[in-house]
Amino acid sequence: MTRSVDADALNAVVTPIPLEHQGESGFGPLAGMRIGVKDNIAVAGVTTTCGSAFFADGAPAEQDSPVVASLKAAGARITATLNMAEFAVGVTSQNSAFGGPRNPWDRRRVPGGSSGGSGAAVAAGIVDVALGTDTGGSIRLPASCCGVTGLRPSVSVVSNDGVFPVSPAFDAVGPLARSADDVRRVFEVLVGREVPPERAVRIAAPWPFVTSDVDPAIESALRRVVAILHDCDYEITDDPVPSADRAQDVVYTLIYSDLARLHSERLTTEPERFQPATLERISLGRRISDSQRAAAETDRDLFRAAMAEYFRTVDVVVTPTMPVDVPLISDDPSVIPISRRMGQLSYPWSLHIGPTMSLPIGFHPQTGMPMGAQLTAAPGRESRLFELAATIQRETDWHLRTPPGALRT
């Protein structure tokens, strides 16, 4: 007998979409696939709330965003909009409109963010695939926390039209699904072309990456994955990633200065309407000077030049997605310390313009929560990530495991 997930308890869905408005499901490469959409991406006839009290009572979107339109044209059914961190700010998925989503593996814990509802809905079987957005780790962190596979594509490869922004220079729309194969199928529709797997040869597994202060269970899981790749005849190196330890502060400076500008009027006229943690984070941008931003832009360009050189000799680099176990939901109004810690290893790959994928690499021996690894490649080389992820998922079953009560498809 199929066990039914308590979707209400997860708080992952914002708006269920009636069957007659889900799109045609009989034809196309994604025929019948159930897809949920993060609630900062426009779906015709549905209010795009961005998880915020500012937009919760707004008018429905007049038309689909290009990414939603392409999925419908490919036969997918758009079944729901999904909960998220307010204005896609933060990795704990707090918001002022509906309260945050919860992790289906342990509802006391965060699902990651900002695409927390997307990660939770896929893990729980509410949808087959979800669209998320990733600025500093907002697809990869929910994928890791919820035990699914998520892709942050190369910057500007997938359309951001009809998506409420965080920082346009960093925002990327991408899919989350149980398997890398389903992620690839949806990505091909989003970019309008086939992406055949391309075998990577030289795999870098630098240790430490950014910090040596990584949960020992996560370090051990990553080493198991690297051993699997070695046994599958990939060449393994330990080439260090240059300047990765500085990347988080560079990205923070650029993103938060963008956020302060984007929300300037709301910060001035109605700051009390923000969820407190969102207000705290967006307000950081007001203290960033023009000279600090200019210095961060210079550091960004230097990092990207170093990455272009790095990927001349490395095909894919393997790093942990998070350095810590999935945190418990906290009543602490300040989420900045835990947010910085959760995103410590995702932010360098946000500064990079190439693709990064997070996939499951096991479960924490003390808590049973999922753990994830990031695979990163040069710009436009998503094909190498799909091939490597498919290899890992052929050799393991971590991505097939589901939380108690998950819907079976």
Short mmCIF file of N, CA and C in Angstrom, two decimals, residues 136-267:
data_model
loop_
_atom_site.label_atom_id
_atom_site.label_comp_id
_atom_site.label_asym_id
_atom_site.label_seq_id
_atom_site.Cartn_x
_atom_site.Cartn_y
_atom_site.Cartn_z
N GLY A 136 23.29 32.01 -4.09
CA GLY A 136 24.46 31.68 -3.29
C GLY A 136 24.51 30.22 -2.87
N GLY A 137 23.54 29.44 -3.34
CA GLY A 137 23.49 28.02 -2.97
C GLY A 137 22.06 27.53 -2.83
N SER A 138 21.11 28.30 -3.33
CA SER A 138 19.70 28.09 -3.00
C SER A 138 19.04 26.91 -3.70
N ILE A 139 19.69 26.28 -4.65
CA ILE A 139 19.28 24.97 -5.16
C ILE A 139 20.12 23.88 -4.51
N ARG A 140 21.40 24.11 -4.42
CA ARG A 140 22.32 23.08 -3.95
C ARG A 140 22.12 22.75 -2.47
N LEU A 141 21.89 23.76 -1.63
CA LEU A 141 21.71 23.49 -0.21
C LEU A 141 20.43 22.72 0.08
N PRO A 142 19.26 23.08 -0.51
CA PRO A 142 18.09 22.23 -0.32
C PRO A 142 18.27 20.82 -0.88
N ALA A 143 18.97 20.69 -2.00
CA ALA A 143 19.24 19.36 -2.54
C ALA A 143 20.01 18.53 -1.53
N SER A 144 21.02 19.12 -0.92
CA SER A 144 21.83 18.40 0.06
C SER A 144 21.01 18.08 1.31
N CYS A 145 20.29 19.06 1.84
CA CYS A 145 19.53 18.87 3.07
C CYS A 145 18.41 17.85 2.90
N CYS A 146 17.84 17.76 1.70
CA CYS A 146 16.67 16.91 1.47
C CYS A 146 17.01 15.60 0.75
N GLY A 147 18.27 15.39 0.39
CA GLY A 147 18.67 14.13 -0.21
C GLY A 147 18.25 13.96 -1.65
N VAL A 148 18.25 15.06 -2.43
CA VAL A 148 17.91 14.98 -3.84
C VAL A 148 19.04 15.58 -4.67
N THR A 149 18.84 15.64 -5.97
CA THR A 149 19.85 16.13 -6.89
C THR A 149 19.42 17.47 -7.45
N GLY A 150 20.30 18.47 -7.41
CA GLY A 150 19.93 19.80 -7.89
C GLY A 150 21.04 20.45 -8.67
N LEU A 151 20.69 21.13 -9.74
CA LEU A 151 21.66 21.76 -10.64
C LEU A 151 21.53 23.28 -10.62
N ARG A 152 22.63 23.96 -10.32
CA ARG A 152 22.78 25.38 -10.62
C ARG A 152 23.48 25.45 -11.97
N PRO A 153 22.77 25.82 -13.05
CA PRO A 153 23.41 25.84 -14.37
C PRO A 153 24.42 26.98 -14.49
N SER A 154 25.17 26.95 -15.57
CA SER A 154 26.04 28.08 -15.90
C SER A 154 25.20 29.35 -15.94
N VAL A 155 25.79 30.45 -15.49
CA VAL A 155 25.07 31.72 -15.44
C VAL A 155 24.61 32.11 -16.84
N SER A 156 23.34 32.53 -16.94
CA SER A 156 22.72 33.05 -18.17
C SER A 156 22.36 31.99 -19.19
N VAL A 157 22.55 30.71 -18.87
CA VAL A 157 22.19 29.64 -19.81
C VAL A 157 20.68 29.43 -19.84
N VAL A 158 20.02 29.57 -18.68
CA VAL A 158 18.57 29.42 -18.57
C VAL A 158 17.96 30.80 -18.33
N SER A 159 16.84 31.08 -18.97
CA SER A 159 16.21 32.40 -18.88
C SER A 159 15.79 32.73 -17.45
N ASN A 160 16.07 33.98 -17.03
CA ASN A 160 15.58 34.51 -15.76
C ASN A 160 14.38 35.43 -15.94
N ASP A 161 13.86 35.54 -17.16
CA ASP A 161 12.69 36.38 -17.39
C ASP A 161 11.51 35.82 -16.60
N GLY A 162 10.75 36.70 -15.99
CA GLY A 162 9.61 36.27 -15.21
C GLY A 162 9.97 35.69 -13.85
N VAL A 163 11.21 35.93 -13.41
CA VAL A 163 11.69 35.46 -12.11
C VAL A 163 12.04 36.69 -11.28
N PHE A 164 11.46 36.79 -10.07
CA PHE A 164 11.79 37.94 -9.22
C PHE A 164 13.23 37.80 -8.77
N PRO A 165 14.05 38.84 -8.95
CA PRO A 165 15.50 38.68 -8.76
C PRO A 165 15.95 38.79 -7.31
N VAL A 166 17.14 38.28 -7.07
CA VAL A 166 17.92 38.56 -5.87
C VAL A 166 19.10 39.43 -6.29
N SER A 167 19.91 38.90 -7.17
CA SER A 167 21.06 39.61 -7.72
C SER A 167 21.23 39.12 -9.15
N PRO A 168 20.77 39.91 -10.14
CA PRO A 168 20.70 39.40 -11.52
C PRO A 168 22.00 38.80 -12.05
N ALA A 169 23.13 39.31 -11.60
CA ALA A 169 24.40 38.79 -12.10
C ALA A 169 24.73 37.41 -11.55
N PHE A 170 24.03 36.98 -10.48
CA PHE A 170 24.32 35.69 -9.85
C PHE A 170 23.15 34.71 -9.93
N ASP A 171 21.94 35.19 -10.18
CA ASP A 171 20.75 34.33 -10.15
C ASP A 171 20.79 33.29 -11.27
N ALA A 172 20.39 32.08 -10.94
CA ALA A 172 20.31 31.00 -11.93
C ALA A 172 19.11 30.12 -11.60
N VAL A 173 18.30 29.81 -12.62
CA VAL A 173 17.16 28.90 -12.48
C VAL A 173 17.62 27.50 -12.83
N GLY A 174 17.22 26.51 -12.01
CA GLY A 174 17.61 25.15 -12.31
C GLY A 174 16.67 24.13 -11.69
N PRO A 175 16.77 22.87 -12.09
CA PRO A 175 15.87 21.81 -11.61
C PRO A 175 16.44 21.03 -10.43
N LEU A 176 15.52 20.55 -9.60
CA LEU A 176 15.82 19.57 -8.56
C LEU A 176 14.98 18.33 -8.84
N ALA A 177 15.57 17.16 -8.71
CA ALA A 177 14.87 15.90 -8.95
C ALA A 177 15.56 14.81 -8.14
N ARG A 178 14.98 13.62 -8.16
CA ARG A 178 15.62 12.55 -7.41
C ARG A 178 16.92 12.11 -8.08
N SER A 179 16.94 12.06 -9.41
CA SER A 179 18.11 11.55 -10.12
C SER A 179 18.72 12.60 -11.03
N ALA A 180 20.00 12.41 -11.32
CA ALA A 180 20.68 13.29 -12.27
C ALA A 180 20.08 13.16 -13.67
N ASP A 181 19.56 11.98 -14.00
CA ASP A 181 18.96 11.80 -15.32
C ASP A 181 17.72 12.67 -15.48
N ASP A 182 16.87 12.75 -14.44
CA ASP A 182 15.70 13.62 -14.54
C ASP A 182 16.10 15.09 -14.56
N VAL A 183 17.13 15.44 -13.81
CA VAL A 183 17.64 16.81 -13.87
C VAL A 183 18.08 17.14 -15.29
N ARG A 184 18.81 16.20 -15.92
CA ARG A 184 19.26 16.42 -17.30
C ARG A 184 18.08 16.59 -18.25
N ARG A 185 17.06 15.73 -18.14
CA ARG A 185 15.90 15.81 -19.04
C ARG A 185 15.24 17.18 -18.96
N VAL A 186 15.07 17.69 -17.76
CA VAL A 186 14.43 19.00 -17.60
C VAL A 186 15.35 20.11 -18.08
N PHE A 187 16.63 20.00 -17.77
CA PHE A 187 17.59 21.01 -18.23
C PHE A 187 17.59 21.11 -19.75
N GLU A 188 17.53 19.99 -20.44
CA GLU A 188 17.51 20.01 -21.91
C GLU A 188 16.31 20.79 -22.43
N VAL A 189 15.16 20.65 -21.77
CA VAL A 189 13.98 21.43 -22.18
C VAL A 189 14.20 22.91 -21.90
N LEU A 190 14.78 23.23 -20.76
CA LEU A 190 14.99 24.63 -20.40
C LEU A 190 15.94 25.34 -21.36
N VAL A 191 16.93 24.61 -21.88
CA VAL A 191 17.89 25.24 -22.80
C VAL A 191 17.56 24.98 -24.26
N GLY A 192 16.57 24.11 -24.53
CA GLY A 192 16.11 23.89 -25.89
C GLY A 192 17.03 23.06 -26.76
N ARG A 193 17.80 22.16 -26.15
CA ARG A 193 18.69 21.31 -26.95
C ARG A 193 19.06 20.08 -26.14
N GLU A 194 19.47 19.03 -26.83
CA GLU A 194 19.96 17.85 -26.15
C GLU A 194 21.35 18.11 -25.56
N VAL A 195 21.61 17.49 -24.44
CA VAL A 195 22.92 17.62 -23.79
C VAL A 195 23.44 16.21 -23.53
N PRO A 196 24.06 15.60 -24.53
CA PRO A 196 24.57 14.23 -24.33
C PRO A 196 25.69 14.22 -23.30
N PRO A 197 25.77 13.19 -22.48
CA PRO A 197 26.84 13.11 -21.48
C PRO A 197 28.21 13.18 -22.13
N GLU A 198 29.13 13.84 -21.45
CA GLU A 198 30.51 13.96 -21.92
C GLU A 198 31.42 13.44 -20.80
N ARG A 199 32.20 12.45 -21.08
CA ARG A 199 33.00 11.84 -20.01
C ARG A 199 34.07 12.79 -19.52
N ALA A 200 34.06 13.00 -18.21
CA ALA A 200 35.16 13.70 -17.57
C ALA A 200 36.32 12.73 -17.38
N VAL A 201 37.52 13.25 -17.40
CA VAL A 201 38.70 12.40 -17.24
C VAL A 201 39.43 12.72 -15.94
N ARG A 202 39.72 14.00 -15.73
CA ARG A 202 40.53 14.40 -14.58
C ARG A 202 39.64 15.04 -13.53
N ILE A 203 39.52 14.40 -12.38
CA ILE A 203 38.63 14.85 -11.30
C ILE A 203 39.49 15.36 -10.15
N ALA A 204 39.26 16.60 -9.76
CA ALA A 204 39.97 17.16 -8.61
C ALA A 204 39.13 16.97 -7.35
N ALA A 205 39.76 16.52 -6.29
CA ALA A 205 39.11 16.37 -4.99
C ALA A 205 39.98 17.08 -3.96
N PRO A 206 39.98 18.42 -3.96
CA PRO A 206 40.86 19.16 -3.06
C PRO A 206 40.44 19.02 -1.60
N TRP A 207 41.43 18.83 -0.74
CA TRP A 207 41.13 18.79 0.69
C TRP A 207 42.25 19.45 1.46
N PRO A 208 41.94 20.45 2.27
CA PRO A 208 40.60 20.99 2.51
C PRO A 208 40.15 21.90 1.37
N PHE A 209 38.85 22.13 1.31
CA PHE A 209 38.27 23.11 0.40
C PHE A 209 37.63 24.20 1.26
N VAL A 210 38.17 25.40 1.19
CA VAL A 210 37.74 26.56 1.98
C VAL A 210 38.12 26.40 3.44
N THR A 211 37.74 25.29 4.07
CA THR A 211 37.99 25.09 5.49
C THR A 211 38.20 23.61 5.78
N SER A 212 39.01 23.31 6.77
CA SER A 212 39.16 21.93 7.22
C SER A 212 38.15 21.59 8.31
N ASP A 213 37.39 22.60 8.74
CA ASP A 213 36.39 22.41 9.79
C ASP A 213 35.09 21.88 9.17
N VAL A 214 35.13 20.60 8.81
CA VAL A 214 34.00 19.92 8.17
C VAL A 214 33.61 18.73 9.04
N ASP A 215 32.31 18.53 9.21
CA ASP A 215 31.82 17.38 9.97
C ASP A 215 32.53 16.11 9.49
N PRO A 216 33.14 15.34 10.39
CA PRO A 216 33.89 14.14 9.98
C PRO A 216 33.06 13.16 9.16
N ALA A 217 31.76 13.08 9.43
CA ALA A 217 30.92 12.15 8.66
C ALA A 217 30.80 12.60 7.21
N ILE A 218 30.75 13.92 6.99
CA ILE A 218 30.67 14.44 5.62
C ILE A 218 32.00 14.23 4.91
N GLU A 219 33.10 14.47 5.61
CA GLU A 219 34.42 14.21 5.01
C GLU A 219 34.55 12.75 4.62
N SER A 220 34.13 11.85 5.50
CA SER A 220 34.23 10.42 5.21
C SER A 220 33.37 10.03 4.01
N ALA A 221 32.15 10.59 3.94
CA ALA A 221 31.26 10.30 2.81
C ALA A 221 31.87 10.77 1.50
N LEU A 222 32.47 11.95 1.53
CA LEU A 222 33.09 12.48 0.31
C LEU A 222 34.24 11.58 -0.14
N ARG A 223 35.02 11.10 0.81
CA ARG A 223 36.14 10.22 0.46
C ARG A 223 35.63 8.91 -0.15
N ARG A 224 34.49 8.41 0.32
CA ARG A 224 33.92 7.21 -0.28
C ARG A 224 33.54 7.45 -1.74
N VAL A 225 32.97 8.62 -2.02
CA VAL A 225 32.60 8.94 -3.39
C VAL A 225 33.83 9.03 -4.28
N VAL A 226 34.87 9.68 -3.77
CA VAL A 226 36.12 9.79 -4.54
C VAL A 226 36.70 8.41 -4.81
N ALA A 227 36.61 7.50 -3.84
CA ALA A 227 37.10 6.13 -4.04
C ALA A 227 36.29 5.41 -5.11
N ILE A 228 34.98 5.65 -5.12
CA ILE A 228 34.14 5.06 -6.17
C ILE A 228 34.59 5.54 -7.54
N LEU A 229 34.84 6.83 -7.66
CA LEU A 229 35.27 7.38 -8.95
C LEU A 229 36.64 6.83 -9.36
N HIS A 230 37.52 6.67 -8.40
CA HIS A 230 38.82 6.06 -8.70
C HIS A 230 38.64 4.65 -9.23
N ASP A 231 37.76 3.88 -8.60
CA ASP A 231 37.51 2.50 -9.03
C ASP A 231 36.84 2.45 -10.41
N CYS A 232 36.21 3.55 -10.79
CA CYS A 232 35.57 3.62 -12.12
C CYS A 232 36.51 4.20 -13.17
N ASP A 233 37.81 4.25 -12.84
CA ASP A 233 38.87 4.62 -13.78
C ASP A 233 38.93 6.10 -14.10
N TYR A 234 38.45 6.96 -13.21
CA TYR A 234 38.71 8.38 -13.37
C TYR A 234 40.06 8.71 -12.75
N GLU A 235 40.75 9.68 -13.33
CA GLU A 235 42.00 10.15 -12.76
C GLU A 235 41.68 11.14 -11.64
N ILE A 236 42.16 10.88 -10.44
CA ILE A 236 41.85 11.71 -9.27
C ILE A 236 43.08 12.53 -8.90
N THR A 237 42.88 13.83 -8.72
CA THR A 237 43.95 14.71 -8.27
C THR A 237 43.47 15.48 -7.03
N ASP A 238 44.37 16.24 -6.42
CA ASP A 238 43.98 17.06 -5.28
C ASP A 238 44.26 18.54 -5.55
N ASP A 239 44.17 18.96 -6.81
CA ASP A 239 44.47 20.34 -7.19
C ASP A 239 43.66 21.32 -6.33
N PRO A 240 44.30 22.20 -5.56
CA PRO A 240 43.55 23.15 -4.72
C PRO A 240 42.85 24.21 -5.57
N VAL A 241 41.72 24.69 -5.08
CA VAL A 241 40.97 25.74 -5.76
C VAL A 241 41.48 27.09 -5.27
N PRO A 242 42.08 27.91 -6.13
CA PRO A 242 42.68 29.16 -5.67
C PRO A 242 41.64 30.16 -5.18
N SER A 243 41.97 30.83 -4.06
CA SER A 243 41.18 31.94 -3.51
C SER A 243 39.77 31.55 -3.08
N ALA A 244 39.50 30.26 -2.92
CA ALA A 244 38.16 29.84 -2.55
C ALA A 244 37.77 30.34 -1.16
N ASP A 245 38.75 30.50 -0.26
CA ASP A 245 38.44 30.91 1.10
C ASP A 245 37.96 32.35 1.18
N ARG A 246 38.17 33.14 0.15
CA ARG A 246 37.74 34.55 0.14
C ARG A 246 36.43 34.74 -0.61
N ALA A 247 35.98 33.73 -1.30
CA ALA A 247 34.85 33.90 -2.22
C ALA A 247 33.55 34.27 -1.52
N GLN A 248 33.29 33.69 -0.34
CA GLN A 248 32.02 33.94 0.32
C GLN A 248 31.84 35.43 0.62
N ASP A 249 32.88 36.09 1.12
CA ASP A 249 32.75 37.51 1.43
C ASP A 249 32.57 38.35 0.17
N VAL A 250 33.20 37.94 -0.93
CA VAL A 250 33.04 38.66 -2.20
C VAL A 250 31.60 38.57 -2.67
N VAL A 251 31.04 37.35 -2.65
CA VAL A 251 29.66 37.18 -3.09
C VAL A 251 28.70 37.90 -2.17
N TYR A 252 28.91 37.81 -0.86
CA TYR A 252 28.04 38.52 0.09
C TYR A 252 28.01 40.02 -0.23
N THR A 253 29.17 40.60 -0.45
CA THR A 253 29.24 42.04 -0.72
C THR A 253 28.42 42.41 -1.94
N LEU A 254 28.56 41.65 -3.01
CA LEU A 254 27.87 41.98 -4.25
C LEU A 254 26.38 41.69 -4.16
N ILE A 255 26.00 40.56 -3.58
CA ILE A 255 24.58 40.22 -3.49
C ILE A 255 23.85 41.17 -2.56
N TYR A 256 24.41 41.44 -1.39
CA TYR A 256 23.68 42.26 -0.42
C TYR A 256 23.61 43.72 -0.83
N SER A 257 24.59 44.19 -1.56
CA SER A 257 24.45 45.56 -2.08
C SER A 257 23.35 45.61 -3.12
N ASP A 258 23.22 44.55 -3.94
CA ASP A 258 22.11 44.48 -4.90
C ASP A 258 20.77 44.42 -4.18
N LEU A 259 20.68 43.61 -3.12
CA LEU A 259 19.43 43.48 -2.38
C LEU A 259 19.00 44.79 -1.76
N ALA A 260 19.94 45.52 -1.19
CA ALA A 260 19.59 46.79 -0.56
C ALA A 260 19.04 47.77 -1.59
N ARG A 261 19.59 47.76 -2.78
CA ARG A 261 19.07 48.64 -3.84
C ARG A 261 17.69 48.17 -4.30
N LEU A 262 17.53 46.86 -4.49
CA LEU A 262 16.27 46.31 -4.99
C LEU A 262 15.12 46.59 -4.02
N HIS A 263 15.40 46.50 -2.73
CA HIS A 263 14.35 46.64 -1.71
C HIS A 263 14.42 47.98 -0.99
N SER A 264 15.08 48.96 -1.59
CA SER A 264 15.29 50.24 -0.92
C SER A 264 13.99 50.88 -0.43
N GLU A 265 12.98 50.91 -1.28
CA GLU A 265 11.72 51.54 -0.88
C GLU A 265 11.03 50.76 0.23
N ARG A 266 11.02 49.44 0.12
CA ARG A 266 10.40 48.62 1.16
C ARG A 266 11.14 48.78 2.49
N LEU A 267 12.46 48.85 2.45
CA LEU A 267 13.24 49.04 3.66
C LEU A 267 12.95 50.37 4.32
#
